[in-house]
């Protein structure tokens, strides 16, 4: 019996199976990377949307008339708690790389500081309020830059609002 054709067939089969396994593994790695990017995009979108909506809600509540200072404080704290920022923040802590987590935590604390300021009676558009919003804007810009880097989409060349954040005061030019 001639073993050469049988051995060459077996070698060809082994090479074919090996290359198929390697190709499948590479395809799986690419899909895993794409799934990770999609997940982080979802988490980042949820977080940035929650941050924006919470900021608008806090500003609106702070500018509204309330029956008492306690009622105002309760409304602000409840809005912060009910905003979903806690859940969005936890998702960020579980899925994002450390620089993005640190930056998003900075934005969270800026919003907490804004909320606490309003609870303490800070007036909307006061110099103290503007300083807090500016700090939030700087923190949010850093967070978005890091998110974009992580997603591989590159930096933006222009902002969508004239300030560093989404806060626009009608009284300011």
PDB file of C-alpha atoms in Angstrom:
ATOM      1  CA  UNK A   1       0.000   0.000   0.000  1.00  0.00           C
ATOM      2  CA  UNK A   2       1.264   3.449  -0.944  1.00  0.00           C
ATOM      3  CA  UNK A   3       1.101   5.747   2.137  1.00  0.00           C
ATOM      4  CA  UNK A   4       2.090   8.968   0.421  1.00  0.00           C
ATOM      5  CA  UNK A   5      -1.370   9.872  -0.998  1.00  0.00           C
ATOM      6  CA  UNK A   6      -3.026   9.035   2.323  1.00  0.00           C
ATOM      7  CA  UNK A   7      -0.511  11.109   4.322  1.00  0.00           C
ATOM      8  CA  UNK A   8      -0.761  14.055   1.950  1.00  0.00           C
ATOM      9  CA  UNK A   9      -4.579  13.921   2.208  1.00  0.00           C
ATOM     10  CA  UNK A  10      -4.382  13.844   6.006  1.00  0.00           C
ATOM     11  CA  UNK A  11      -1.869  16.709   6.023  1.00  0.00           C
ATOM     12  CA  UNK A  12      -4.116  18.751   3.722  1.00  0.00           C
ATOM     13  CA  UNK A  13      -7.135  18.062   5.927  1.00  0.00           C
ATOM     14  CA  UNK A  14      -5.188  19.069   9.054  1.00  0.00           C
ATOM     15  CA  UNK A  15      -4.019  22.281   7.394  1.00  0.00           C
ATOM     16  CA  UNK A  16      -7.557  23.024   6.186  1.00  0.00           C
ATOM     17  CA  UNK A  17      -9.114  22.388   9.604  1.00  0.00           C
ATOM     18  CA  UNK A  18      -6.381  24.383  11.349  1.00  0.00           C
ATOM     19  CA  UNK A  19      -6.741  27.366   9.047  1.00  0.00           C
ATOM     20  CA  UNK A  20     -10.549  27.260   9.420  1.00  0.00           C
ATOM     21  CA  UNK A  21     -10.201  27.228  13.216  1.00  0.00           C
ATOM     22  CA  UNK A  22      -7.767  30.147  13.102  1.00  0.00           C
ATOM     23  CA  UNK A  23     -10.056  32.117  10.777  1.00  0.00           C
ATOM     24  CA  UNK A  24     -13.048  31.410  13.047  1.00  0.00           C
ATOM     25  CA  UNK A  25     -11.094  32.519  16.099  1.00  0.00           C
ATOM     26  CA  UNK A  26     -10.011  35.747  14.377  1.00  0.00           C
ATOM     27  CA  UNK A  27     -13.599  36.405  13.256  1.00  0.00           C
ATOM     28  CA  UNK A  28     -14.816  35.785  16.831  1.00  0.00           C
ATOM     29  CA  UNK A  29     -12.214  38.240  18.197  1.00  0.00           C
ATOM     30  CA  UNK A  30     -13.301  40.925  15.703  1.00  0.00           C
ATOM     31  CA  UNK A  31     -16.974  40.389  16.599  1.00  0.00           C
ATOM     32  CA  UNK A  32     -16.125  40.495  20.307  1.00  0.00           C
ATOM     33  CA  UNK A  33     -14.349  43.840  19.835  1.00  0.00           C
ATOM     34  CA  UNK A  34     -17.302  45.198  17.822  1.00  0.00           C
ATOM     35  CA  UNK A  35     -19.751  44.020  20.505  1.00  0.00           C
ATOM     36  CA  UNK A  36     -17.660  45.744  23.182  1.00  0.00           C
ATOM     37  CA  UNK A  37     -17.654  49.006  21.243  1.00  0.00           C
ATOM     38  CA  UNK A  38     -21.430  48.769  20.693  1.00  0.00           C
ATOM     39  CA  UNK A  39     -21.976  48.123  24.408  1.00  0.00           C
ATOM     40  CA  UNK A  40     -19.795  51.067  25.445  1.00  0.00           C
ATOM     41  CA  UNK A  41     -21.515  53.302  22.878  1.00  0.00           C
ATOM     42  CA  UNK A  42     -24.860  52.370  24.446  1.00  0.00           C
ATOM     43  CA  UNK A  43     -23.534  53.011  27.968  1.00  0.00           C
ATOM     44  CA  UNK A  44     -21.943  56.326  26.951  1.00  0.00           C
ATOM     45  CA  UNK A  45     -25.097  57.466  25.171  1.00  0.00           C
ATOM     46  CA  UNK A  46     -27.248  56.586  28.165  1.00  0.00           C
ATOM     47  CA  UNK A  47     -24.891  58.373  30.530  1.00  0.00           C
ATOM     48  CA  UNK A  48     -24.489  61.577  28.506  1.00  0.00           C
ATOM     49  CA  UNK A  49     -28.239  61.745  27.868  1.00  0.00           C
ATOM     50  CA  UNK A  50     -28.983  61.229  31.558  1.00  0.00           C
ATOM     51  CA  UNK A  51     -26.455  63.937  32.468  1.00  0.00           C
ATOM     52  CA  UNK A  52     -28.028  66.407  30.053  1.00  0.00           C
ATOM     53  CA  UNK A  53     -31.617  65.706  31.104  1.00  0.00           C
ATOM     54  CA  UNK A  54     -30.717  65.810  34.798  1.00  0.00           C
ATOM     55  CA  UNK A  55     -28.971  69.158  34.371  1.00  0.00           C
ATOM     56  CA  UNK A  56     -31.985  70.640  32.583  1.00  0.00           C
ATOM     57  CA  UNK A  57     -34.325  69.218  35.244  1.00  0.00           C
ATOM     58  CA  UNK A  58     -32.285  70.608  38.133  1.00  0.00           C
ATOM     59  CA  UNK A  59     -32.104  74.054  36.523  1.00  0.00           C
ATOM     60  CA  UNK A  60     -35.856  74.067  35.838  1.00  0.00           C
ATOM     61  CA  UNK A  61     -36.720  72.961  39.378  1.00  0.00           C
ATOM     62  CA  UNK A  62     -34.358  75.510  40.916  1.00  0.00           C
ATOM     63  CA  UNK A  63     -35.972  78.307  38.920  1.00  0.00           C
ATOM     64  CA  UNK A  64     -39.509  77.295  39.840  1.00  0.00           C
ATOM     65  CA  UNK A  65     -41.509  78.634  42.763  1.00  0.00           C
ATOM     66  CA  UNK A  66     -41.896  76.179  45.664  1.00  0.00           C
ATOM     67  CA  UNK A  67     -44.144  76.407  48.731  1.00  0.00           C
ATOM     68  CA  UNK A  68     -41.067  76.250  51.000  1.00  0.00           C
ATOM     69  CA  UNK A  69     -37.308  75.759  50.989  1.00  0.00           C
ATOM     70  CA  UNK A  70     -37.890  72.199  52.231  1.00  0.00           C
ATOM     71  CA  UNK A  71     -40.233  71.493  49.301  1.00  0.00           C
ATOM     72  CA  UNK A  72     -37.617  72.867  46.897  1.00  0.00           C
ATOM     73  CA  UNK A  73     -34.889  70.714  48.483  1.00  0.00           C
ATOM     74  CA  UNK A  74     -37.106  67.637  48.360  1.00  0.00           C
ATOM     75  CA  UNK A  75     -37.979  68.201  44.685  1.00  0.00           C
ATOM     76  CA  UNK A  76     -34.321  68.667  43.737  1.00  0.00           C
ATOM     77  CA  UNK A  77     -33.098  65.617  45.646  1.00  0.00           C
ATOM     78  CA  UNK A  78     -35.924  63.488  44.281  1.00  0.00           C
ATOM     79  CA  UNK A  79     -35.139  64.614  40.725  1.00  0.00           C
ATOM     80  CA  UNK A  80     -31.492  63.662  41.216  1.00  0.00           C
ATOM     81  CA  UNK A  81     -32.406  60.252  42.635  1.00  0.00           C
ATOM     82  CA  UNK A  82     -35.102  59.523  40.024  1.00  0.00           C
ATOM     83  CA  UNK A  83     -33.034  60.665  37.044  1.00  0.00           C
ATOM     84  CA  UNK A  84     -31.374  57.294  36.524  1.00  0.00           C
ATOM     85  CA  UNK A  85     -27.910  58.780  36.996  1.00  0.00           C
ATOM     86  CA  UNK A  86     -27.087  56.131  39.592  1.00  0.00           C
ATOM     87  CA  UNK A  87     -27.875  53.252  37.226  1.00  0.00           C
ATOM     88  CA  UNK A  88     -26.110  54.960  34.325  1.00  0.00           C
ATOM     89  CA  UNK A  89     -23.091  55.563  36.548  1.00  0.00           C
ATOM     90  CA  UNK A  90     -22.959  51.924  37.659  1.00  0.00           C
ATOM     91  CA  UNK A  91     -23.108  50.760  34.032  1.00  0.00           C
ATOM     92  CA  UNK A  92     -20.211  53.115  33.330  1.00  0.00           C
ATOM     93  CA  UNK A  93     -18.194  51.689  36.249  1.00  0.00           C
ATOM     94  CA  UNK A  94     -18.756  48.156  34.929  1.00  0.00           C
ATOM     95  CA  UNK A  95     -18.005  48.648  31.235  1.00  0.00           C
ATOM     96  CA  UNK A  96     -15.819  51.706  30.603  1.00  0.00           C
ATOM     97  CA  UNK A  97     -12.041  51.967  30.826  1.00  0.00           C
ATOM     98  CA  UNK A  98     -10.665  53.715  33.914  1.00  0.00           C
ATOM     99  CA  UNK A  99     -10.037  57.177  32.361  1.00  0.00           C
ATOM    100  CA  UNK A 100     -13.656  57.348  31.154  1.00  0.00           C
ATOM    101  CA  UNK A 101     -14.949  56.153  34.539  1.00  0.00           C
ATOM    102  CA  UNK A 102     -12.940  58.830  36.349  1.00  0.00           C
ATOM    103  CA  UNK A 103     -14.150  61.533  33.966  1.00  0.00           C
ATOM    104  CA  UNK A 104     -17.794  60.436  34.208  1.00  0.00           C
ATOM    105  CA  UNK A 105     -17.486  60.366  37.996  1.00  0.00           C
ATOM    106  CA  UNK A 106     -16.220  63.949  37.821  1.00  0.00           C
ATOM    107  CA  UNK A 107     -19.349  64.957  35.884  1.00  0.00           C
ATOM    108  CA  UNK A 108     -21.524  63.107  38.409  1.00  0.00           C
ATOM    109  CA  UNK A 109     -19.934  65.035  41.291  1.00  0.00           C
ATOM    110  CA  UNK A 110     -20.342  68.347  39.444  1.00  0.00           C
ATOM    111  CA  UNK A 111     -24.060  67.645  39.060  1.00  0.00           C
ATOM    112  CA  UNK A 112     -24.254  66.640  42.725  1.00  0.00           C
ATOM    113  CA  UNK A 113     -22.563  69.960  43.602  1.00  0.00           C
ATOM    114  CA  UNK A 114     -25.042  71.872  41.414  1.00  0.00           C
ATOM    115  CA  UNK A 115     -27.968  70.086  43.052  1.00  0.00           C
ATOM    116  CA  UNK A 116     -26.603  70.727  46.546  1.00  0.00           C
ATOM    117  CA  UNK A 117     -26.083  74.392  45.678  1.00  0.00           C
ATOM    118  CA  UNK A 118     -29.689  74.742  44.576  1.00  0.00           C
ATOM    119  CA  UNK A 119     -30.831  72.936  47.739  1.00  0.00           C
ATOM    120  CA  UNK A 120     -28.830  75.464  49.774  1.00  0.00           C
ATOM    121  CA  UNK A 121     -30.535  78.320  47.936  1.00  0.00           C
ATOM    122  CA  UNK A 122     -28.130  79.239  45.145  1.00  0.00           C
ATOM    123  CA  UNK A 123     -30.035  81.256  42.551  1.00  0.00           C
ATOM    124  CA  UNK A 124     -30.096  80.137  38.930  1.00  0.00           C
ATOM    125  CA  UNK A 125     -27.661  82.256  36.871  1.00  0.00           C
ATOM    126  CA  UNK A 126     -25.881  83.640  39.939  1.00  0.00           C
ATOM    127  CA  UNK A 127     -22.077  83.847  39.682  1.00  0.00           C
ATOM    128  CA  UNK A 128     -21.789  80.802  41.960  1.00  0.00           C
ATOM    129  CA  UNK A 129     -24.248  78.875  39.767  1.00  0.00           C
ATOM    130  CA  UNK A 130     -22.379  79.848  36.593  1.00  0.00           C
ATOM    131  CA  UNK A 131     -19.095  78.673  38.120  1.00  0.00           C
ATOM    132  CA  UNK A 132     -20.626  75.299  38.964  1.00  0.00           C
ATOM    133  CA  UNK A 133     -22.043  74.933  35.452  1.00  0.00           C
ATOM    134  CA  UNK A 134     -18.728  75.920  33.927  1.00  0.00           C
ATOM    135  CA  UNK A 135     -16.975  73.249  36.007  1.00  0.00           C
ATOM    136  CA  UNK A 136     -19.571  70.740  34.829  1.00  0.00           C
ATOM    137  CA  UNK A 137     -19.027  71.834  31.246  1.00  0.00           C
ATOM    138  CA  UNK A 138     -15.274  71.364  31.477  1.00  0.00           C
ATOM    139  CA  UNK A 139     -15.721  67.947  33.113  1.00  0.00           C
ATOM    140  CA  UNK A 140     -18.287  66.914  30.471  1.00  0.00           C
ATOM    141  CA  UNK A 141     -16.026  68.034  27.612  1.00  0.00           C
ATOM    142  CA  UNK A 142     -13.175  65.937  29.031  1.00  0.00           C
ATOM    143  CA  UNK A 143     -15.499  62.955  29.496  1.00  0.00           C
ATOM    144  CA  UNK A 144     -16.816  63.167  25.929  1.00  0.00           C
ATOM    145  CA  UNK A 145     -13.290  63.487  24.531  1.00  0.00           C
ATOM    146  CA  UNK A 146     -12.232  60.330  26.389  1.00  0.00           C
ATOM    147  CA  UNK A 147     -15.377  58.501  25.285  1.00  0.00           C
ATOM    148  CA  UNK A 148     -14.732  59.425  21.655  1.00  0.00           C
ATOM    149  CA  UNK A 149     -11.116  58.258  21.948  1.00  0.00           C
ATOM    150  CA  UNK A 150     -12.265  54.957  23.452  1.00  0.00           C
ATOM    151  CA  UNK A 151     -14.762  54.456  20.631  1.00  0.00           C
ATOM    152  CA  UNK A 152     -12.125  55.358  18.041  1.00  0.00           C
ATOM    153  CA  UNK A 153     -14.128  58.156  16.422  1.00  0.00           C
ATOM    154  CA  UNK A 154     -11.634  60.978  16.906  1.00  0.00           C
ATOM    155  CA  UNK A 155     -12.073  64.484  18.291  1.00  0.00           C
ATOM    156  CA  UNK A 156     -14.712  67.013  17.323  1.00  0.00           C
ATOM    157  CA  UNK A 157     -13.545  70.219  15.686  1.00  0.00           C
ATOM    158  CA  UNK A 158     -16.482  72.311  16.891  1.00  0.00           C
ATOM    159  CA  UNK A 159     -18.934  72.263  19.763  1.00  0.00           C
ATOM    160  CA  UNK A 160     -22.686  72.184  19.421  1.00  0.00           C
ATOM    161  CA  UNK A 161     -23.127  75.082  21.854  1.00  0.00           C
ATOM    162  CA  UNK A 162     -21.174  78.299  22.382  1.00  0.00           C
ATOM    163  CA  UNK A 163     -20.054  77.317  25.895  1.00  0.00           C
ATOM    164  CA  UNK A 164     -18.073  74.326  27.080  1.00  0.00           C
ATOM    165  CA  UNK A 165     -21.280  72.645  28.205  1.00  0.00           C
ATOM    166  CA  UNK A 166     -24.927  72.603  27.276  1.00  0.00           C
ATOM    167  CA  UNK A 167     -25.812  75.462  29.617  1.00  0.00           C
ATOM    168  CA  UNK A 168     -27.004  78.575  27.895  1.00  0.00           C
ATOM    169  CA  UNK A 169     -28.218  81.432  30.032  1.00  0.00           C
ATOM    170  CA  UNK A 170     -30.672  83.725  28.250  1.00  0.00           C
ATOM    171  CA  UNK A 171     -29.382  86.634  30.358  1.00  0.00           C
ATOM    172  CA  UNK A 172     -25.820  86.133  29.066  1.00  0.00           C
ATOM    173  CA  UNK A 173     -24.827  87.409  25.607  1.00  0.00           C
TER     174      UNK A 173
END
